[in-house]
CSV table of C-alpha atoms in Angstrom, one decimal:
chain,number,residue,atom,x,y,z
C,5,ILE,CA,65.1,116.5,133.0
C,6,ALA,CA,68.8,116.3,132.1
C,7,GLY,CA,69.7,117.2,128.6
C,8,ILE,CA,70.2,120.0,126.1
C,9,THR,CA,67.6,122.7,125.5
C,10,GLN,CA,67.2,125.0,122.6
C,11,ALA,CA,65.0,128.1,122.3
C,12,PRO,CA,63.0,129.2,120.4
C,13,THR,CA,61.6,126.1,118.7
C,14,SER,CA,60.8,128.1,115.6
C,15,GLN,CA,61.1,131.6,114.4
C,16,ILE,CA,60.2,133.7,111.4
C,17,LEU,CA,62.7,136.6,111.1
C,18,ALA,CA,62.9,139.6,108.8
C,19,ALA,CA,66.0,139.9,106.8
C,20,GLY,CA,68.5,142.3,108.4
C,21,ARG,CA,67.3,141.6,111.9
C,22,ARG,CA,69.6,140.3,114.7
C,23,MET,CA,68.7,137.0,116.3
C,24,THR,CA,70.2,134.9,119.1
C,25,LEU,CA,69.4,131.2,119.3
C,26,ARG,CA,69.8,129.9,122.8
C,27,CYS,CA,71.3,126.6,123.9
C,28,THR,CA,71.7,125.3,127.4
C,29,GLN,CA,72.9,121.9,128.7
C,30,ASP,CA,72.9,120.5,132.2
C,31,MET,CA,75.2,117.6,131.7
C,32,ARG,CA,78.4,119.5,132.5
C,33,HIS,CA,79.7,118.6,129.0
C,34,ASN,CA,82.9,120.4,128.0
C,35,ALA,CA,82.3,120.5,124.2
C,36,MET,CA,79.4,122.2,122.5
C,37,TYR,CA,78.5,122.6,118.8
C,38,TRP,CA,76.2,124.5,116.5
C,39,TYR,CA,75.1,122.8,113.3
C,40,ARG,CA,72.7,123.8,110.5
C,41,GLN,CA,70.7,121.1,108.6
C,42,ASP,CA,69.4,121.8,105.1
C,43,LEU,CA,67.5,119.5,102.9
C,44,GLY,CA,69.7,117.3,100.8
C,45,LEU,CA,72.8,118.3,102.8
C,46,GLY,CA,74.5,116.8,105.8
C,47,LEU,CA,74.7,118.6,109.1
C,48,ARG,CA,77.3,121.4,108.7
C,49,LEU,CA,79.3,122.7,111.6
C,50,ILE,CA,79.0,126.4,112.2
C,51,HIS,CA,81.0,127.0,115.4
C,52,TYR,CA,82.2,124.9,118.2
C,53,SER,CA,83.6,125.2,121.7
C,54,ASN,CA,85.8,122.6,123.3
C,55,THR,CA,85.6,124.1,126.7
C,56,ALA,CA,84.2,127.2,128.5
C,57,GLY,CA,86.0,130.3,127.4
C,58,THR,CA,87.1,129.0,124.0
C,59,THR,CA,85.4,128.9,120.6
C,60,GLY,CA,86.3,127.8,117.1
C,61,LYS,CA,85.0,128.2,113.5
C,62,GLY,CA,83.5,125.3,111.8
C,63,GLU,CA,82.7,124.7,108.1
C,64,VAL,CA,80.2,127.5,107.6
C,65,PRO,CA,80.9,130.3,110.2
C,66,ASP,CA,80.2,133.4,108.1
C,67,GLY,CA,77.3,135.5,109.4
C,68,TYR,CA,77.3,133.8,112.8
C,69,SER,CA,79.0,134.3,116.1
C,70,VAL,CA,79.1,132.4,119.4
C,71,SER,CA,80.2,132.9,122.9
C,72,ARG,CA,80.9,130.4,125.7
C,73,ALA,CA,81.0,132.4,129.0
C,74,ASN,CA,80.3,129.3,131.1
C,75,THR,CA,80.0,125.5,130.7
C,76,ASP,CA,76.2,125.4,130.3
C,77,ASP,CA,75.3,128.0,127.7
C,78,PHE,CA,76.4,128.4,124.1
C,79,PRO,CA,74.3,131.0,122.2
C,80,LEU,CA,74.5,131.5,118.5
C,81,THR,CA,73.9,135.0,117.1
C,82,LEU,CA,73.0,136.0,113.6
C,83,ALA,CA,74.1,139.7,113.4
C,84,SER,CA,72.1,140.6,110.3
C,85,ALA,CA,70.0,137.7,109.0
C,86,VAL,CA,69.8,136.8,105.3
C,87,PRO,CA,67.4,134.4,103.6
C,88,SER,CA,70.2,131.9,103.0
C,89,GLN,CA,70.3,131.4,106.7
C,90,THR,CA,66.9,129.8,106.6
C,91,SER,CA,67.5,126.4,108.1
C,92,VAL,CA,67.1,124.1,111.0
C,93,TYR,CA,69.7,124.7,113.7
C,94,PHE,CA,70.9,122.1,116.1
C,95,CYS,CA,72.9,122.6,119.2
C,96,ALA,CA,74.9,119.5,120.5
C,97,SER,CA,77.2,118.7,123.3
C,98,SER,CA,79.6,116.0,124.3
C,99,GLU,CA,81.8,115.3,127.3
C,100,GLY,CA,84.9,116.1,125.4
C,101,SER,CA,85.8,116.9,121.8
C,102,GLU,CA,87.1,113.3,121.4
C,103,ASP,CA,84.1,111.8,123.0
C,104,THR,CA,82.2,109.1,121.1
C,105,GLU,CA,78.7,110.4,121.5
C,106,ALA,CA,77.1,113.8,121.0
C,107,PHE,CA,73.7,114.8,122.4
C,108,PHE,CA,71.5,117.0,120.3
C,109,GLY,CA,68.9,119.6,121.2
C,110,GLN,CA,65.5,119.5,119.5
C,111,GLY,CA,66.4,122.1,117.0
C,112,THR,CA,65.3,125.6,116.0
C,113,ARG,CA,63.6,126.0,112.7
C,114,LEU,CA,64.5,129.5,111.5
C,115,THR,CA,62.9,131.2,108.4
C,116,VAL,CA,64.4,134.5,107.2
C,117,VAL,CA,62.1,136.4,105.0
N,28,GLY,CA,87.7,117.8,99.6
N,29,GLN,CA,86.0,115.7,102.2
N,30,ASN,CA,83.0,113.6,101.2
N,31,ILE,CA,80.5,111.2,102.7
N,32,ASP,CA,78.3,109.3,100.4
N,33,GLN,CA,75.2,107.3,101.3
N,34,PRO,CA,72.0,106.5,99.4
N,35,THR,CA,69.3,109.1,99.6
N,36,GLU,CA,66.4,106.7,100.2
N,37,MET,CA,65.7,103.0,100.8
N,38,THR,CA,62.6,101.0,101.3
N,39,ALA,CA,62.3,97.8,103.2
N,40,THR,CA,59.6,95.5,104.7
N,41,GLU,CA,58.7,95.1,108.3
N,42,GLY,CA,60.5,92.1,109.8
N,43,ALA,CA,63.2,92.1,107.1
N,44,ILE,CA,66.9,93.1,107.2
N,45,VAL,CA,68.3,96.2,105.5
N,46,GLN,CA,71.9,97.3,105.0
N,47,ILE,CA,72.7,101.1,104.6
N,48,ASN,CA,76.0,101.8,103.1
N,49,CYS,CA,78.4,104.7,103.7
N,50,THR,CA,81.6,105.5,101.8
N,51,TYR,CA,83.9,108.3,102.9
N,52,GLN,CA,86.9,110.3,101.8
N,53,THR,CA,88.2,112.5,104.6
N,54,SER,CA,91.4,114.2,105.7
N,55,GLY,CA,92.3,111.7,108.4
N,56,PHE,CA,90.1,109.3,110.3
N,57,ASN,CA,89.2,109.3,114.0
N,58,GLY,CA,86.1,107.2,114.1
N,59,LEU,CA,82.8,106.7,112.2
N,60,PHE,CA,79.4,107.3,113.7
N,61,TRP,CA,75.8,106.4,112.8
N,62,TYR,CA,72.9,108.5,114.1
N,63,GLN,CA,69.2,108.0,113.7
N,64,GLN,CA,66.9,111.0,113.1
N,65,HIS,CA,63.1,110.7,113.0
N,66,ALA,CA,61.4,113.4,111.0
N,67,GLY,CA,61.3,116.7,112.9
N,68,GLU,CA,63.4,115.4,115.7
N,69,ALA,CA,67.0,115.6,116.8
N,70,PRO,CA,69.6,113.0,115.7
N,71,THR,CA,70.3,110.3,118.3
N,72,PHE,CA,73.5,108.2,118.6
N,73,LEU,CA,73.4,104.6,117.3
N,74,SER,CA,77.0,103.4,117.0
N,75,TYR,CA,80.7,104.2,116.8
N,76,ASN,CA,83.4,102.3,114.9
N,77,VAL,CA,87.1,103.2,115.1
N,78,LEU,CA,88.6,99.7,114.3
N,79,ASP,CA,87.8,97.4,111.4
N,80,GLY,CA,85.1,95.0,112.0
N,81,LEU,CA,81.6,94.6,113.2
N,82,GLU,CA,80.0,96.2,116.3
N,83,GLU,CA,76.7,94.6,117.3
N,84,LYS,CA,74.1,96.3,119.5
N,85,GLY,CA,70.8,94.5,119.7
N,86,ARG,CA,69.0,94.7,116.3
N,87,PHE,CA,71.6,97.1,114.9
N,88,SER,CA,75.1,96.4,113.8
N,89,SER,CA,77.7,98.6,112.2
N,90,PHE,CA,80.7,97.5,110.1
N,91,LEU,CA,83.9,99.4,109.2
N,92,SER,CA,86.7,98.9,106.7
N,93,ARG,CA,89.2,101.7,107.0
N,94,SER,CA,91.2,100.5,104.0
N,95,LYS,CA,88.1,100.7,101.8
N,96,GLY,CA,86.7,103.9,103.3
N,97,TYR,CA,83.5,102.0,103.8
N,98,SER,CA,80.9,101.3,106.5
N,99,TYR,CA,77.4,99.9,106.7
N,100,LEU,CA,74.6,99.9,109.2
N,101,LEU,CA,72.6,96.7,109.4
N,102,LEU,CA,69.1,96.7,110.8
N,103,LYS,CA,67.5,93.4,111.6
N,104,GLU,CA,63.9,92.5,112.4
N,105,LEU,CA,62.7,95.8,111.1
N,106,GLN,CA,59.9,97.6,112.9
N,107,MET,CA,57.7,100.4,111.7
N,108,LYS,CA,59.4,102.7,114.3
N,109,ASP,CA,62.7,102.2,112.4
N,110,SER,CA,61.3,104.5,109.7
N,111,ALA,CA,63.8,107.4,110.0
N,112,SER,CA,66.8,108.9,108.4
N,113,TYR,CA,70.2,107.4,109.2
N,114,LEU,CA,73.2,109.7,109.2
N,115,CYS,CA,76.7,108.6,108.7
N,116,ALA,CA,79.5,110.8,110.0
N,117,VAL,CA,83.3,110.6,110.1
N,118,ARG,CA,85.6,112.4,112.6
N,119,ASP,CA,88.5,113.8,110.7
N,120,SER,CA,92.1,114.6,111.7
N,121,ASN,CA,90.9,117.8,113.4
N,122,TYR,CA,88.3,115.8,115.4
N,123,GLN,CA,85.5,117.5,113.6
N,124,LEU,CA,82.5,115.5,112.4
N,125,ILE,CA,81.9,115.4,108.6
N,126,TRP,CA,78.3,114.3,108.0
N,127,GLY,CA,76.6,112.6,105.1
N,128,ALA,CA,73.3,113.8,103.9
N,129,GLY,CA,71.5,110.9,105.4
N,130,THR,CA,69.5,107.9,104.1
N,131,LYS,CA,65.8,108.0,104.5
N,132,LEU,CA,64.5,104.5,105.4
N,133,ILE,CA,60.9,103.8,104.6
N,134,ILE,CA,59.4,100.6,106.3
N,135,LYS,CA,56.4,99.1,104.7
N,136,PRO,CA,54.1,96.6,106.4
């Protein structure tokens, strides 16, 4: 089934641990994004990639890193998790950065304790 | 700073019409988006406006006034499945999406 897949679906993580959230899309979209969604706040952009091999910082990049080695995969890494990173994380993709529609993965619910 | 405002929660009756408003202040404007998000699920695209006026798509319509920094999403013939959060987002001068916190729409029979 074509689309965008995130893993894991949910995770409880001890503070200080390293964690990588995986995101894979099979739509050959050039642009990919990582957002976090917190209660009462809008989606906030963490990092983005307009094309394979390039990445950029969003609104809330601190504590997170990304890589875009190929078109399909866009992993998000928390180097040393802190409780404030407890959130729901969404990966999204679009054909281009100026495209009108973004497709979202199902989200990863991360709890840092 | 950049800001997107929309009501936190609205209630409407099945079969009725509801209008969800969104006002924005952003650095530049390259389009306004509406997404629907059911509880525990991913956002899904509903509409896109870049020029002033009304865009109609079935039971859903979206309106934009760039001079007023204002948009609304109009949902007609409400169904129980329309119970969801509706997210307004504006693409700024850097082509990044700025998101509102969403409006939770509750549909009552």
